[in-house]
mmCIF file of C-alpha atoms in Angstrom:
data_model
loop_
_atom_site.group_PDB
_atom_site.id
_atom_site.type_symbol
_atom_site.label_atom_id
_atom_site.label_comp_id
_atom_site.label_asym_id
_atom_site.label_seq_id
_atom_site.Cartn_x
_atom_site.Cartn_y
_atom_site.Cartn_z
ATOM 1 C CA MET A 1 15.293 13.356 32.556
ATOM 2 C CA LEU A 2 15.385 11.832 29.077
ATOM 3 C CA LYS A 3 12.256 9.761 29.780
ATOM 4 C CA PHE A 4 10.388 12.905 30.815
ATOM 5 C CA LYS A 5 11.338 14.742 27.607
ATOM 6 C CA LYS A 6 10.197 11.794 25.453
ATOM 7 C CA THR A 7 6.922 11.473 27.361
ATOM 8 C CA ALA A 8 6.319 15.219 27.171
ATOM 9 C CA ALA A 9 6.973 15.205 23.414
ATOM 10 C CA ILE A 10 4.535 12.339 22.834
ATOM 11 C CA ALA A 11 1.910 14.038 25.016
ATOM 12 C CA ALA A 12 2.364 17.264 23.007
ATOM 13 C CA VAL A 13 1.833 15.383 19.762
ATOM 14 C CA LEU A 14 -1.296 13.645 21.082
ATOM 15 C CA THR A 15 -2.656 16.894 22.558
ATOM 16 C CA ALA A 16 -2.128 18.673 19.240
ATOM 17 C CA GLY A 17 -4.241 15.928 17.707
ATOM 18 C CA MET A 18 -7.265 17.257 19.603
ATOM 19 C CA THR A 19 -7.298 20.286 17.277
ATOM 20 C CA SER A 20 -9.953 20.069 14.580
ATOM 21 C CA PHE A 21 -8.897 19.810 10.955
ATOM 22 C CA VAL A 22 -10.514 20.707 7.673
ATOM 23 C CA ALA A 23 -11.001 17.421 5.860
ATOM 24 C CA THR A 24 -9.416 17.084 2.439
ATOM 25 C CA PRO A 25 -10.522 14.204 0.236
ATOM 26 C CA ALA A 26 -7.963 11.613 -0.764
ATOM 27 C CA PHE A 27 -6.812 11.701 -4.346
ATOM 28 C CA ALA A 28 -5.798 8.821 -6.536
ATOM 29 C CA ASP A 29 -3.814 8.690 -9.728
ATOM 30 C CA GLY A 30 -4.724 5.346 -11.266
ATOM 31 C CA ASP A 31 -2.803 5.847 -14.497
ATOM 32 C CA ALA A 32 -0.885 2.814 -15.672
ATOM 33 C CA ALA A 33 2.805 3.359 -16.198
ATOM 34 C CA SER A 34 5.360 1.139 -17.869
ATOM 35 C CA GLN A 35 8.233 -0.285 -15.897
ATOM 36 C CA ASP A 36 11.090 -2.121 -17.594
ATOM 37 C CA SER A 37 11.060 -5.180 -15.340
ATOM 38 C CA ILE A 38 10.550 -6.492 -11.837
ATOM 39 C CA THR A 39 11.967 -9.534 -10.088
ATOM 40 C CA ILE A 40 9.633 -11.800 -8.123
ATOM 41 C CA ASN A 41 11.109 -14.815 -6.303
ATOM 42 C CA GLY A 42 14.251 -14.608 -8.419
ATOM 43 C CA ARG A 43 12.328 -14.560 -11.692
ATOM 44 C CA GLU A 44 12.333 -11.479 -13.910
ATOM 45 C CA PHE A 45 9.128 -10.240 -15.541
ATOM 46 C CA GLY A 46 9.085 -7.599 -18.258
ATOM 47 C CA PRO A 47 7.113 -6.271 -21.226
ATOM 48 C CA GLU A 48 7.053 -9.711 -22.876
ATOM 49 C CA ASP A 49 5.068 -10.913 -19.831
ATOM 50 C CA GLY A 50 2.566 -8.050 -20.137
ATOM 51 C CA LEU A 51 4.047 -6.199 -17.141
ATOM 52 C CA VAL A 52 2.116 -3.070 -16.173
ATOM 53 C CA THR A 53 2.758 -1.059 -13.016
ATOM 54 C CA THR A 54 0.004 1.211 -11.689
ATOM 55 C CA THR A 55 0.564 3.942 -9.093
ATOM 56 C CA GLU A 56 -1.926 5.591 -6.766
ATOM 57 C CA SER A 57 -1.433 8.264 -4.098
ATOM 58 C CA PHE A 58 -3.749 9.127 -1.212
ATOM 59 C CA GLU A 59 -3.318 12.247 0.909
ATOM 60 C CA ILE A 60 -3.948 11.497 4.582
ATOM 61 C CA THR A 61 -5.975 13.869 6.755
ATOM 62 C CA PRO A 62 -4.577 13.533 10.287
ATOM 63 C CA GLY A 63 -6.883 13.223 13.265
ATOM 64 C CA THR A 64 -9.806 11.686 11.358
ATOM 65 C CA GLY A 65 -9.028 8.013 11.878
ATOM 66 C CA ASP A 66 -9.919 7.401 8.216
ATOM 67 C CA THR A 67 -8.594 4.432 6.265
ATOM 68 C CA VAL A 68 -7.362 5.099 2.721
ATOM 69 C CA GLY A 69 -6.117 2.786 -0.012
ATOM 70 C CA SER A 70 -7.327 0.304 -2.604
ATOM 71 C CA THR A 71 -8.644 -3.238 -2.809
ATOM 72 C CA TYR A 72 -8.169 -5.238 -6.002
ATOM 73 C CA PRO A 73 -10.768 -8.041 -5.939
ATOM 74 C CA THR A 74 -10.615 -11.154 -8.051
ATOM 75 C CA ASP A 75 -12.255 -10.984 -11.485
ATOM 76 C CA ARG A 76 -14.830 -13.713 -11.145
ATOM 77 C CA ALA A 77 -18.195 -14.044 -12.788
ATOM 78 C CA PRO A 78 -20.915 -15.243 -10.409
ATOM 79 C CA GLY A 79 -21.077 -19.034 -10.333
ATOM 80 C CA VAL A 80 -17.718 -19.492 -12.109
ATOM 81 C CA ILE A 81 -15.240 -21.641 -10.209
ATOM 82 C CA GLN A 82 -11.633 -20.574 -10.578
ATOM 83 C CA PRO A 83 -8.452 -22.326 -9.475
ATOM 84 C CA LEU A 84 -7.267 -21.787 -5.915
ATOM 85 C CA ALA A 85 -4.416 -19.636 -7.221
ATOM 86 C CA ASP A 86 -6.970 -17.023 -8.308
ATOM 87 C CA TRP A 87 -8.920 -16.789 -5.038
ATOM 88 C CA GLY A 88 -8.563 -13.814 -2.758
ATOM 89 C CA SER A 89 -7.970 -10.132 -3.192
ATOM 90 C CA SER A 90 -4.877 -7.978 -3.264
ATOM 91 C CA TYR A 91 -4.927 -4.744 -1.286
ATOM 92 C CA ALA A 92 -3.034 -1.777 0.094
ATOM 93 C CA ARG A 93 -4.444 0.370 2.863
ATOM 94 C CA SER A 94 -3.379 2.828 5.513
ATOM 95 C CA SER A 95 -5.123 3.333 8.849
ATOM 96 C CA GLU A 96 -4.536 5.906 11.535
ATOM 97 C CA TYR A 97 -4.219 3.814 14.704
ATOM 98 C CA VAL A 98 -3.456 6.749 17.026
ATOM 99 C CA GLN A 99 -3.686 10.374 15.996
ATOM 100 C CA TYR A 100 -0.682 11.196 13.795
ATOM 101 C CA PHE A 101 0.490 7.562 13.621
ATOM 102 C CA TYR A 102 -0.273 5.348 10.610
ATOM 103 C CA LYS A 103 -0.035 1.659 9.775
ATOM 104 C CA GLY A 104 0.080 0.613 6.130
ATOM 105 C CA THR A 105 -0.537 -2.936 4.944
ATOM 106 C CA ALA A 106 -0.235 -4.469 1.481
ATOM 107 C CA LYS A 107 -0.742 -7.908 -0.016
ATOM 108 C CA ALA A 108 -0.191 -9.329 -3.487
ATOM 109 C CA ALA A 109 -2.676 -12.203 -3.574
ATOM 110 C CA ALA A 110 -1.779 -13.362 -7.122
ATOM 111 C CA ASN A 111 -5.412 -12.827 -8.089
ATOM 112 C CA VAL A 112 -6.532 -11.656 -11.524
ATOM 113 C CA PHE A 113 -7.866 -8.083 -11.473
ATOM 114 C CA SER A 114 -8.902 -6.178 -14.614
ATOM 115 C CA GLY A 115 -7.479 -8.960 -16.765
ATOM 116 C CA LYS A 116 -3.988 -8.974 -15.184
ATOM 117 C CA ARG A 117 -2.460 -11.053 -12.350
ATOM 118 C CA ILE A 118 -1.269 -8.920 -9.418
ATOM 119 C CA VAL A 119 2.220 -10.152 -8.531
ATOM 120 C CA GLN A 120 3.532 -7.228 -6.477
ATOM 121 C CA VAL A 121 1.963 -4.539 -4.266
ATOM 122 C CA CYS A 122 4.271 -1.901 -2.752
ATOM 123 C CA ILE A 123 3.519 0.894 -0.280
ATOM 124 C CA GLN A 124 5.433 3.921 0.970
ATOM 125 C CA TYR A 125 4.614 6.994 3.022
ATOM 126 C CA THR A 126 5.988 10.297 1.721
ATOM 127 C CA ARG A 127 5.824 13.953 2.721
ATOM 128 C CA SER A 128 6.817 16.705 0.299
ATOM 129 C CA GLY A 129 7.867 13.984 -2.135
ATOM 130 C CA LYS A 130 10.390 12.417 0.258
ATOM 131 C CA GLY A 131 10.043 9.042 1.951
ATOM 132 C CA VAL A 132 9.173 9.136 5.657
ATOM 133 C CA ALA A 133 9.151 5.319 5.845
ATOM 134 C CA ASP A 134 10.871 2.591 3.850
ATOM 135 C CA LYS A 135 9.134 1.238 0.762
ATOM 136 C CA ARG A 136 7.605 -2.164 1.596
ATOM 137 C CA CYS A 137 6.452 -4.756 -0.955
ATOM 138 C CA SER A 138 4.419 -7.929 -0.930
ATOM 139 C CA ASN A 139 5.335 -10.359 -3.715
ATOM 140 C CA ALA A 140 3.103 -13.193 -4.889
ATOM 141 C CA LYS A 141 4.761 -16.598 -5.236
ATOM 142 C CA SER A 142 4.965 -18.942 -8.196
ATOM 143 C CA ASN A 143 6.165 -22.533 -8.217
ATOM 144 C CA GLY A 144 6.193 -22.568 -12.018
ATOM 145 C CA SER A 145 2.747 -24.117 -12.368
ATOM 146 C CA SER A 146 0.552 -22.021 -10.056
ATOM 147 C CA TRP A 147 0.543 -18.792 -8.074
ATOM 148 C CA SER A 148 -0.157 -18.140 -4.389
ATOM 149 C CA ALA A 149 -0.487 -15.048 -2.231
ATOM 150 C CA GLY A 150 2.575 -13.402 -0.801
ATOM 151 C CA ALA A 151 3.126 -12.355 2.799
ATOM 152 C CA GLU A 152 1.529 -9.132 3.990
ATOM 153 C CA ALA A 153 3.898 -6.148 3.953
ATOM 154 C CA VAL A 154 3.588 -3.673 6.846
ATOM 155 C CA SER A 155 4.868 -0.109 7.201
ATOM 156 C CA TYR A 156 4.533 2.465 9.972
ATOM 157 C CA ALA A 157 4.821 6.245 9.793
ATOM 158 C CA ALA A 158 4.317 9.235 12.051
ATOM 159 C CA ASP A 159 2.847 12.483 10.768
ATOM 160 C CA ALA A 160 4.243 15.960 11.327
ATOM 161 C CA ALA A 161 3.036 17.347 14.649
ATOM 162 C CA TYR A 162 1.979 20.674 13.172
ATOM 163 C CA VAL A 163 -1.276 21.359 11.366
ATOM 164 C CA THR A 164 0.014 23.707 8.681
ATOM 165 C CA GLY A 165 2.824 21.454 7.460
ATOM 166 C CA PRO A 166 2.814 19.282 4.345
ATOM 167 C CA ARG A 167 0.451 16.307 4.379
ATOM 168 C CA THR A 168 1.599 12.722 4.527
ATOM 169 C CA VAL A 169 0.816 10.786 1.346
ATOM 170 C CA PHE A 170 0.230 7.034 1.157
ATOM 171 C CA ASN A 171 1.640 5.729 -2.143
ATOM 172 C CA ILE A 172 0.706 2.392 -3.711
ATOM 173 C CA SER A 173 2.219 0.681 -6.733
ATOM 174 C CA THR A 174 0.853 -2.569 -8.147
ATOM 175 C CA SER A 175 2.681 -4.662 -10.719
ATOM 176 C CA ARG A 176 0.563 -6.919 -12.912
ATOM 177 C CA ILE A 177 1.325 -9.497 -15.601
ATOM 178 C CA ASP A 178 -0.656 -11.578 -18.066
ATOM 179 C CA PRO A 179 -2.715 -14.146 -16.154
ATOM 180 C CA GLY A 180 -1.489 -17.063 -18.293
ATOM 181 C CA ILE A 181 2.107 -16.671 -17.081
ATOM 182 C CA ARG A 182 2.883 -19.384 -14.543
#
């Protein structure tokens, strides 16, 4: 009996996903905000290291299959060779993999973007300002002389099964430091 109720509930959610939605564009708040300090691999970084944390929020429109988020490519002039530690791009993105179900991924690649090294990328899904999934972070790694990319962070969330309810929001925070800090 319990299996039937679970299956029926999932079917109801997926059937509700067949309803058409009015698309709302994602919004982003790219304002930089100060944060006192963060700890990466046991090492604390603060204002003296040029720490800046940026937050962005993207409202998700269920049923569209759209991907939202940001990519932070490496600052690199064409033809300029940079050390291996600066290769790659940091990112945070959310994809709808089944109607009403989302997968978020984030990676701090230790690359330099807009003149700062990205050392942490965090993601969290919220609805009405409250977390609907745990905050997940990817932290770049430093051995004291060079930086390397951190492991990809993954988060999953399910949307509300009703159309008129509050939207799920995909939140991204990136922490950046001066690129000369090793």
